[in-house]
Coordinates of C-alpha atoms in Angstrom, one line a residue:
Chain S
X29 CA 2.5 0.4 -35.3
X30 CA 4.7 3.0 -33.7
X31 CA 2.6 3.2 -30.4
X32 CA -0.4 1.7 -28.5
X33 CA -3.2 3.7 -28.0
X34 CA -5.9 3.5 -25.6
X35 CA -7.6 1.4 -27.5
X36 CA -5.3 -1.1 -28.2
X37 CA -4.3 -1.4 -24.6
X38 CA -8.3 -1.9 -23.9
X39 CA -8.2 -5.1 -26.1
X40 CA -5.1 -6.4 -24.2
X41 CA -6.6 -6.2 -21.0
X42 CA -10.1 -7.7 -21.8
X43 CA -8.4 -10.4 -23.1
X44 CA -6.6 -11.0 -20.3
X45 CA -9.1 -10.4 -17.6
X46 CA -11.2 -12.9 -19.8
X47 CA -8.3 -15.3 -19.8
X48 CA -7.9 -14.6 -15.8
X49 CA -11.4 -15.0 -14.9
X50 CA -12.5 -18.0 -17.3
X51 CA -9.0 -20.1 -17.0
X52 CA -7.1 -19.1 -14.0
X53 CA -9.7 -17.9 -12.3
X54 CA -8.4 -15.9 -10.2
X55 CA -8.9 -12.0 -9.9
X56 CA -5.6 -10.0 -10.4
X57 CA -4.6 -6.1 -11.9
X58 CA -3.2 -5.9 -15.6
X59 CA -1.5 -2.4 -16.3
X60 CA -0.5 -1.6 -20.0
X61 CA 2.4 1.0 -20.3
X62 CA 4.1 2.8 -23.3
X63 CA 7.2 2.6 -24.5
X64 CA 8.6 5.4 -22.3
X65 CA 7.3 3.0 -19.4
X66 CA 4.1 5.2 -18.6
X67 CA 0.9 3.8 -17.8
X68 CA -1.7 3.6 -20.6
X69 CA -4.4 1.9 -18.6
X70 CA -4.8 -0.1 -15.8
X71 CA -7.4 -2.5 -14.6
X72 CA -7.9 -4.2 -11.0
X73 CA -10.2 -7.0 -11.7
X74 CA -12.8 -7.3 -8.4
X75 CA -11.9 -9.4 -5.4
X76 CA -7.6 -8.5 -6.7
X77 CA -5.9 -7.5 -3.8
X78 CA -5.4 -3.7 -3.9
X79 CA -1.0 -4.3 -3.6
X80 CA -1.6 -5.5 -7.1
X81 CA -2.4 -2.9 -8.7
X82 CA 1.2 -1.2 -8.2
X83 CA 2.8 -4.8 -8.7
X84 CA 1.8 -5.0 -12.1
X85 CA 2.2 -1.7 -13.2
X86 CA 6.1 -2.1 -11.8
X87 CA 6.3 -5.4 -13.5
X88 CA 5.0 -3.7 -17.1
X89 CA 7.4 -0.6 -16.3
X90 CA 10.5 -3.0 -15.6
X91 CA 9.6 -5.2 -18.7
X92 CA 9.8 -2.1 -20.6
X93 CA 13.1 -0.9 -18.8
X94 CA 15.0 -3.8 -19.8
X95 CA 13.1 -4.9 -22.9
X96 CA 12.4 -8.2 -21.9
X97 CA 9.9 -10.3 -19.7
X98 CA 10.5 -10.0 -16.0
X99 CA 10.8 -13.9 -16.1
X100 CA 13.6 -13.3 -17.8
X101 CA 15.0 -10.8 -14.4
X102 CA 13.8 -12.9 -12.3
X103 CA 15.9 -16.0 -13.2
X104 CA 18.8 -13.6 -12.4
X105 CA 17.5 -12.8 -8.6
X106 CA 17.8 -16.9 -7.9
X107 CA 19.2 -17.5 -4.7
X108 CA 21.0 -20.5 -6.5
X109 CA 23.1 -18.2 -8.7
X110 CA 24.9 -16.5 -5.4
X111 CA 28.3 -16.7 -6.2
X112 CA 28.5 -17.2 -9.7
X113 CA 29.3 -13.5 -11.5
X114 CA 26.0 -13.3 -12.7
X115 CA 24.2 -14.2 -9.6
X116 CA 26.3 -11.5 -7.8
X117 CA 26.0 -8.8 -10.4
X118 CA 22.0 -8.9 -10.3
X119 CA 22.1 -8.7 -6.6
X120 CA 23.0 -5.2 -7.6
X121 CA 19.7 -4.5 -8.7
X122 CA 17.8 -5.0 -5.9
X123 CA 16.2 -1.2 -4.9
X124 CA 17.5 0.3 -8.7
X125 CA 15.0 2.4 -10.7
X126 CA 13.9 4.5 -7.7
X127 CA 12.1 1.3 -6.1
X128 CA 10.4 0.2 -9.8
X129 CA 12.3 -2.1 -10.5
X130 CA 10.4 -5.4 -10.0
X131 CA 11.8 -9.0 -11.1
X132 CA 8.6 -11.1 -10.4
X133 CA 7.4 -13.3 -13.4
X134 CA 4.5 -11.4 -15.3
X135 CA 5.6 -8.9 -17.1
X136 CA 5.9 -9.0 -20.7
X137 CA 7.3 -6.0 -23.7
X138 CA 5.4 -5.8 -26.6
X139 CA 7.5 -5.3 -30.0
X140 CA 5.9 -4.3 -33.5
X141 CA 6.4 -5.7 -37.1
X142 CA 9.7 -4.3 -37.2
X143 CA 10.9 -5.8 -33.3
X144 CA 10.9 -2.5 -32.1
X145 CA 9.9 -2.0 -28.3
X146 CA 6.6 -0.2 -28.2
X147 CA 5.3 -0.6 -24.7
X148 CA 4.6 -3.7 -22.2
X149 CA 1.9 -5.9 -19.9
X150 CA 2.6 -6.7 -16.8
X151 CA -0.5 -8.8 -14.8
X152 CA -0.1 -9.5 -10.9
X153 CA -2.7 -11.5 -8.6
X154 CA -2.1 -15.0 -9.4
X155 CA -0.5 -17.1 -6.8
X156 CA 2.3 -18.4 -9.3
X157 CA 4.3 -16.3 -11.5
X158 CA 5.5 -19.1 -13.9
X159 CA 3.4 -22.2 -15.2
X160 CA 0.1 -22.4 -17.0
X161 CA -2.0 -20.9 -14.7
X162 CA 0.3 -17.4 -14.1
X163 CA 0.6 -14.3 -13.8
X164 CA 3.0 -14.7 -17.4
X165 CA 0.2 -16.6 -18.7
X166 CA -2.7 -14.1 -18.2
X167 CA 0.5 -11.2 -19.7
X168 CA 0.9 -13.6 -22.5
X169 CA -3.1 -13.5 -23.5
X170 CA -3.0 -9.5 -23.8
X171 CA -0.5 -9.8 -26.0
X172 CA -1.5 -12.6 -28.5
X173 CA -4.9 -10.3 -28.4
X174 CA -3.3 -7.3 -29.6
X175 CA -1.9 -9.4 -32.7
X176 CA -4.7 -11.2 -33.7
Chain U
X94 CA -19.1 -0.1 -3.6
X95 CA -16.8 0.3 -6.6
X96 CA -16.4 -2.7 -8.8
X97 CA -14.3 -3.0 -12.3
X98 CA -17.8 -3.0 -13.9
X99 CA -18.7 0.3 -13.1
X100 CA -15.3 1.9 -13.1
X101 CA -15.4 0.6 -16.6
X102 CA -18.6 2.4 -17.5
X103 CA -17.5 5.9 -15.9
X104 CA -14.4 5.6 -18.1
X105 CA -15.7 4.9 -20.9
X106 CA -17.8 7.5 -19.9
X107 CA -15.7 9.6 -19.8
X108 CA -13.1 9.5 -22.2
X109 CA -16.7 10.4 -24.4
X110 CA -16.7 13.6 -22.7
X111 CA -13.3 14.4 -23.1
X112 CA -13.2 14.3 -26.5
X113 CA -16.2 16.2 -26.7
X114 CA -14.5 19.1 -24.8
X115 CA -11.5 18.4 -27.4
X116 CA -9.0 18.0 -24.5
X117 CA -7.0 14.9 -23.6
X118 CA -7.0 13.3 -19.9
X119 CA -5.8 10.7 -17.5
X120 CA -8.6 9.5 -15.8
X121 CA -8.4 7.2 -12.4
X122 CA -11.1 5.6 -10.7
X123 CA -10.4 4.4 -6.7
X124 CA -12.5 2.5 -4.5
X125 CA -13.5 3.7 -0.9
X126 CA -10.6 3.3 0.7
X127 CA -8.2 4.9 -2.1
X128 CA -7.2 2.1 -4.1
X129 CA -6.8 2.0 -7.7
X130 CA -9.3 0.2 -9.4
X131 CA -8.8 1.5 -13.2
X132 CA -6.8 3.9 -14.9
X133 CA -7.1 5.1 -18.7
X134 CA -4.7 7.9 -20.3
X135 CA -6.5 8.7 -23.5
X136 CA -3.7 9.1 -26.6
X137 CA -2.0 12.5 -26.4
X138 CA -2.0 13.1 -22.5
X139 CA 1.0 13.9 -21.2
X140 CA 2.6 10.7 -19.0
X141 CA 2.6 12.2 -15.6
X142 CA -0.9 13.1 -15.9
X143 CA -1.8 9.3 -15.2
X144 CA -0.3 9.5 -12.1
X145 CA -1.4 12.7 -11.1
X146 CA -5.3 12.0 -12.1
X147 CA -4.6 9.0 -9.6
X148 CA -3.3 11.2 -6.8
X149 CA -6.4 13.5 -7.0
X150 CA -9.0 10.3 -7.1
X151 CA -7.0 9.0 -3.6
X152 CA -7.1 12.6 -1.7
X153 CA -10.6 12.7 -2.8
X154 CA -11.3 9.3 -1.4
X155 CA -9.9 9.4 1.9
X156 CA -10.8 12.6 2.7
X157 CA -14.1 12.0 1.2
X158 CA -14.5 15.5 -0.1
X159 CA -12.7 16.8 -3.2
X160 CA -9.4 17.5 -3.5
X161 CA -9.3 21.2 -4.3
X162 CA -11.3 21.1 -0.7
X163 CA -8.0 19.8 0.9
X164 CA -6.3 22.1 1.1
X165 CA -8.1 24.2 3.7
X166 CA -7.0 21.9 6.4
X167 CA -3.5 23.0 5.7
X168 CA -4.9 26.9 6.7
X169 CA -2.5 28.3 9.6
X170 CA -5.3 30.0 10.8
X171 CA -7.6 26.9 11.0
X172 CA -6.9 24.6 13.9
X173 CA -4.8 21.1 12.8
X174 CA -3.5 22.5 10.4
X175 CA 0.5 21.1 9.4
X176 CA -1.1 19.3 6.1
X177 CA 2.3 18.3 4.2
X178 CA 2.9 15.2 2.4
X179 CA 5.0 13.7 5.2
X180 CA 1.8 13.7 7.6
X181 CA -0.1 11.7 4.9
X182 CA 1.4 9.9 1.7
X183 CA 3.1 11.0 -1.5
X184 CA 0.0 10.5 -3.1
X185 CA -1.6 13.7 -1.4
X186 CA -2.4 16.4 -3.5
X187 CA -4.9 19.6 -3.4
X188 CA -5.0 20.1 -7.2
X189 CA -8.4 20.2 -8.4
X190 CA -10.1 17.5 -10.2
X191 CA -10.8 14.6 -7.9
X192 CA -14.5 14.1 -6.8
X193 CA -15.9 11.6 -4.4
X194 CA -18.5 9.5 -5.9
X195 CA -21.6 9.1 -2.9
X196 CA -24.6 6.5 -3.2
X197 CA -26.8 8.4 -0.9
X198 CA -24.5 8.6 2.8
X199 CA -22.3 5.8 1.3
X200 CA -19.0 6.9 -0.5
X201 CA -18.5 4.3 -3.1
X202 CA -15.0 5.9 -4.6
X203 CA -13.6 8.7 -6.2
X204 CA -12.6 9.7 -9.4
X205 CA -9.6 12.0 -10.4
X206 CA -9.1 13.7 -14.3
X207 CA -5.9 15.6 -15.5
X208 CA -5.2 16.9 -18.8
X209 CA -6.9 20.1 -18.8
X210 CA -7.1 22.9 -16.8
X211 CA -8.3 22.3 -12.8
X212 CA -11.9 24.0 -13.8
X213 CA -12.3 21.6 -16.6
X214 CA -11.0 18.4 -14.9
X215 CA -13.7 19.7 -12.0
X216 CA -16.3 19.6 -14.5
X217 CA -15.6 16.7 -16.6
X218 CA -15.3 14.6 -13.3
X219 CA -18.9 15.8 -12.3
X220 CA -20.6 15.4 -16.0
X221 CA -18.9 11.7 -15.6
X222 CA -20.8 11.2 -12.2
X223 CA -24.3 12.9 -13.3
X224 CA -23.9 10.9 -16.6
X225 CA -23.9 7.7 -15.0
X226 CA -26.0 8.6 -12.3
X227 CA -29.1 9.3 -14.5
X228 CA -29.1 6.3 -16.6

């Protein structure tokens, strides 16, 4: 599995919407992106608010970007780390990547048999980003789809 | 109105079509006011075309006629014109290949294809509307 097709990135998101409509149930967007960070296929689930669409497309874009979850990013952006060198370094990324970058909880990269990058997930539309019921959480159902 | 439902249906639509005209696309579908509601880039489109089918379904939606239309209301000669991209959004566009989709007077949405040339994005977006239309 060198890259996700279309069709692929169709299972993700109906697993996820499933998993966001049955569980969480909430409505939110899930965007699935390549592994050059362009968008495969996006879905805004009805009654989503139409910001999320972009939200999770930027969240699937910087999960790509950096090749790991925005979680991950967003632990970096915590007020509570002003001061220490790695608090103070991340503040530098704030308005990177022409504006893309975005460090909010939900976006997820999606590595083959061989742990090689091949594209990412990224879901926006649920209140938290971290928890059960998340943003992550409805990320993290696309992808157990695609390996099942 | 436009829901993920029928989005859904005019991609899959779509994509049909598509590979019956052996091209590849982006195709973007937008609700009434120019919001994305789906967006599929079959295998083989080039990346920028997903963003570019989106611009098209977006100036076909809030102008609410299509997007190779558009561009007349940028004519010196017409009065109003000064259409640039500063006026509007980054997101304007008068490529052709973005149709609004009508329910009788209602606009519902818009979709916007790009892959192949204008003509054929023109009529791949209208074969996805008339196919949908007469089930």
């Amino acid at each position: 599995m060198n890259q996700l097709t279309l069709e692929q990135a169709l299972k993700m998101l109906e697993a996820a919407e499933r998993w966001a409509r049955d569980i969480a149930e909430v409505p939110c967007s899930i965007a699935v992106v390549d592994k050059a960070g362009a968008i495969i296929a996006v879905h805004r689930m009805d009654g989503a608010a139409m910001a999320t669409t972009d939200i999770a497309i930027e969240k699937a874009w910087t999960a790509v970007a950096f090749k790991m979850p925005t979680l991950m990013g967003s632990r970096w952006l915590d007020p509570r780390n002003i001061g220490k060198l790695l608090g103070d370094h991340a503040m530098g990324m704030i308005g990177r990547g022409k504006g893309r970058l975005c460090f909010i909880p939900g976006g997820i990269p999606i590595t083959n048999e061989d742990n090689e990058l091949i594209g990412a997930i990224g879901c926006s539309g649920v209140p938290s980003g971290v928890g059960d019921i998340s943003d992550t959480s409805v990320s993290q159902a696309g992808v157990t789809a695609l390996y099942e | 109105m436009m829901n993920l439902e029928l989005a859904k249906k005019l991609l899959q639509k779509g994509i049909e079509i598509a590979q019956e005209m052996e091209t590849t696309c982006s195709i973007a579908l937008v609700d009434e006011n120019g919001w994305l509601v789906a967006l599929h880039r079959m295998k083989g489109a080039p990346s920028p075309t997903a963003e570019i089918a989106r611009d098209k379904a977006w100036t076909a939606a809030v102008f609410r006629r299509p997007s190779s239309e558009v561009a007349a209301y940028g004519d010196p000669k017409a009065s109003g014109s000064g259409l640039n991209t500063q006026n509007w959004n980054d997101r304007l566009t008068t490529i052709a290949g973005g149709i609004p989709i009508w329910d009788g007077d209602l606009m519902i949405g818009a979709i916007g294809a790009c892959g192949a040339t204008p003509e054929e994005d023109v009529s791949l977006c209208q074969k996805i509307i008339e196919g949908v239309r007469s089930k």
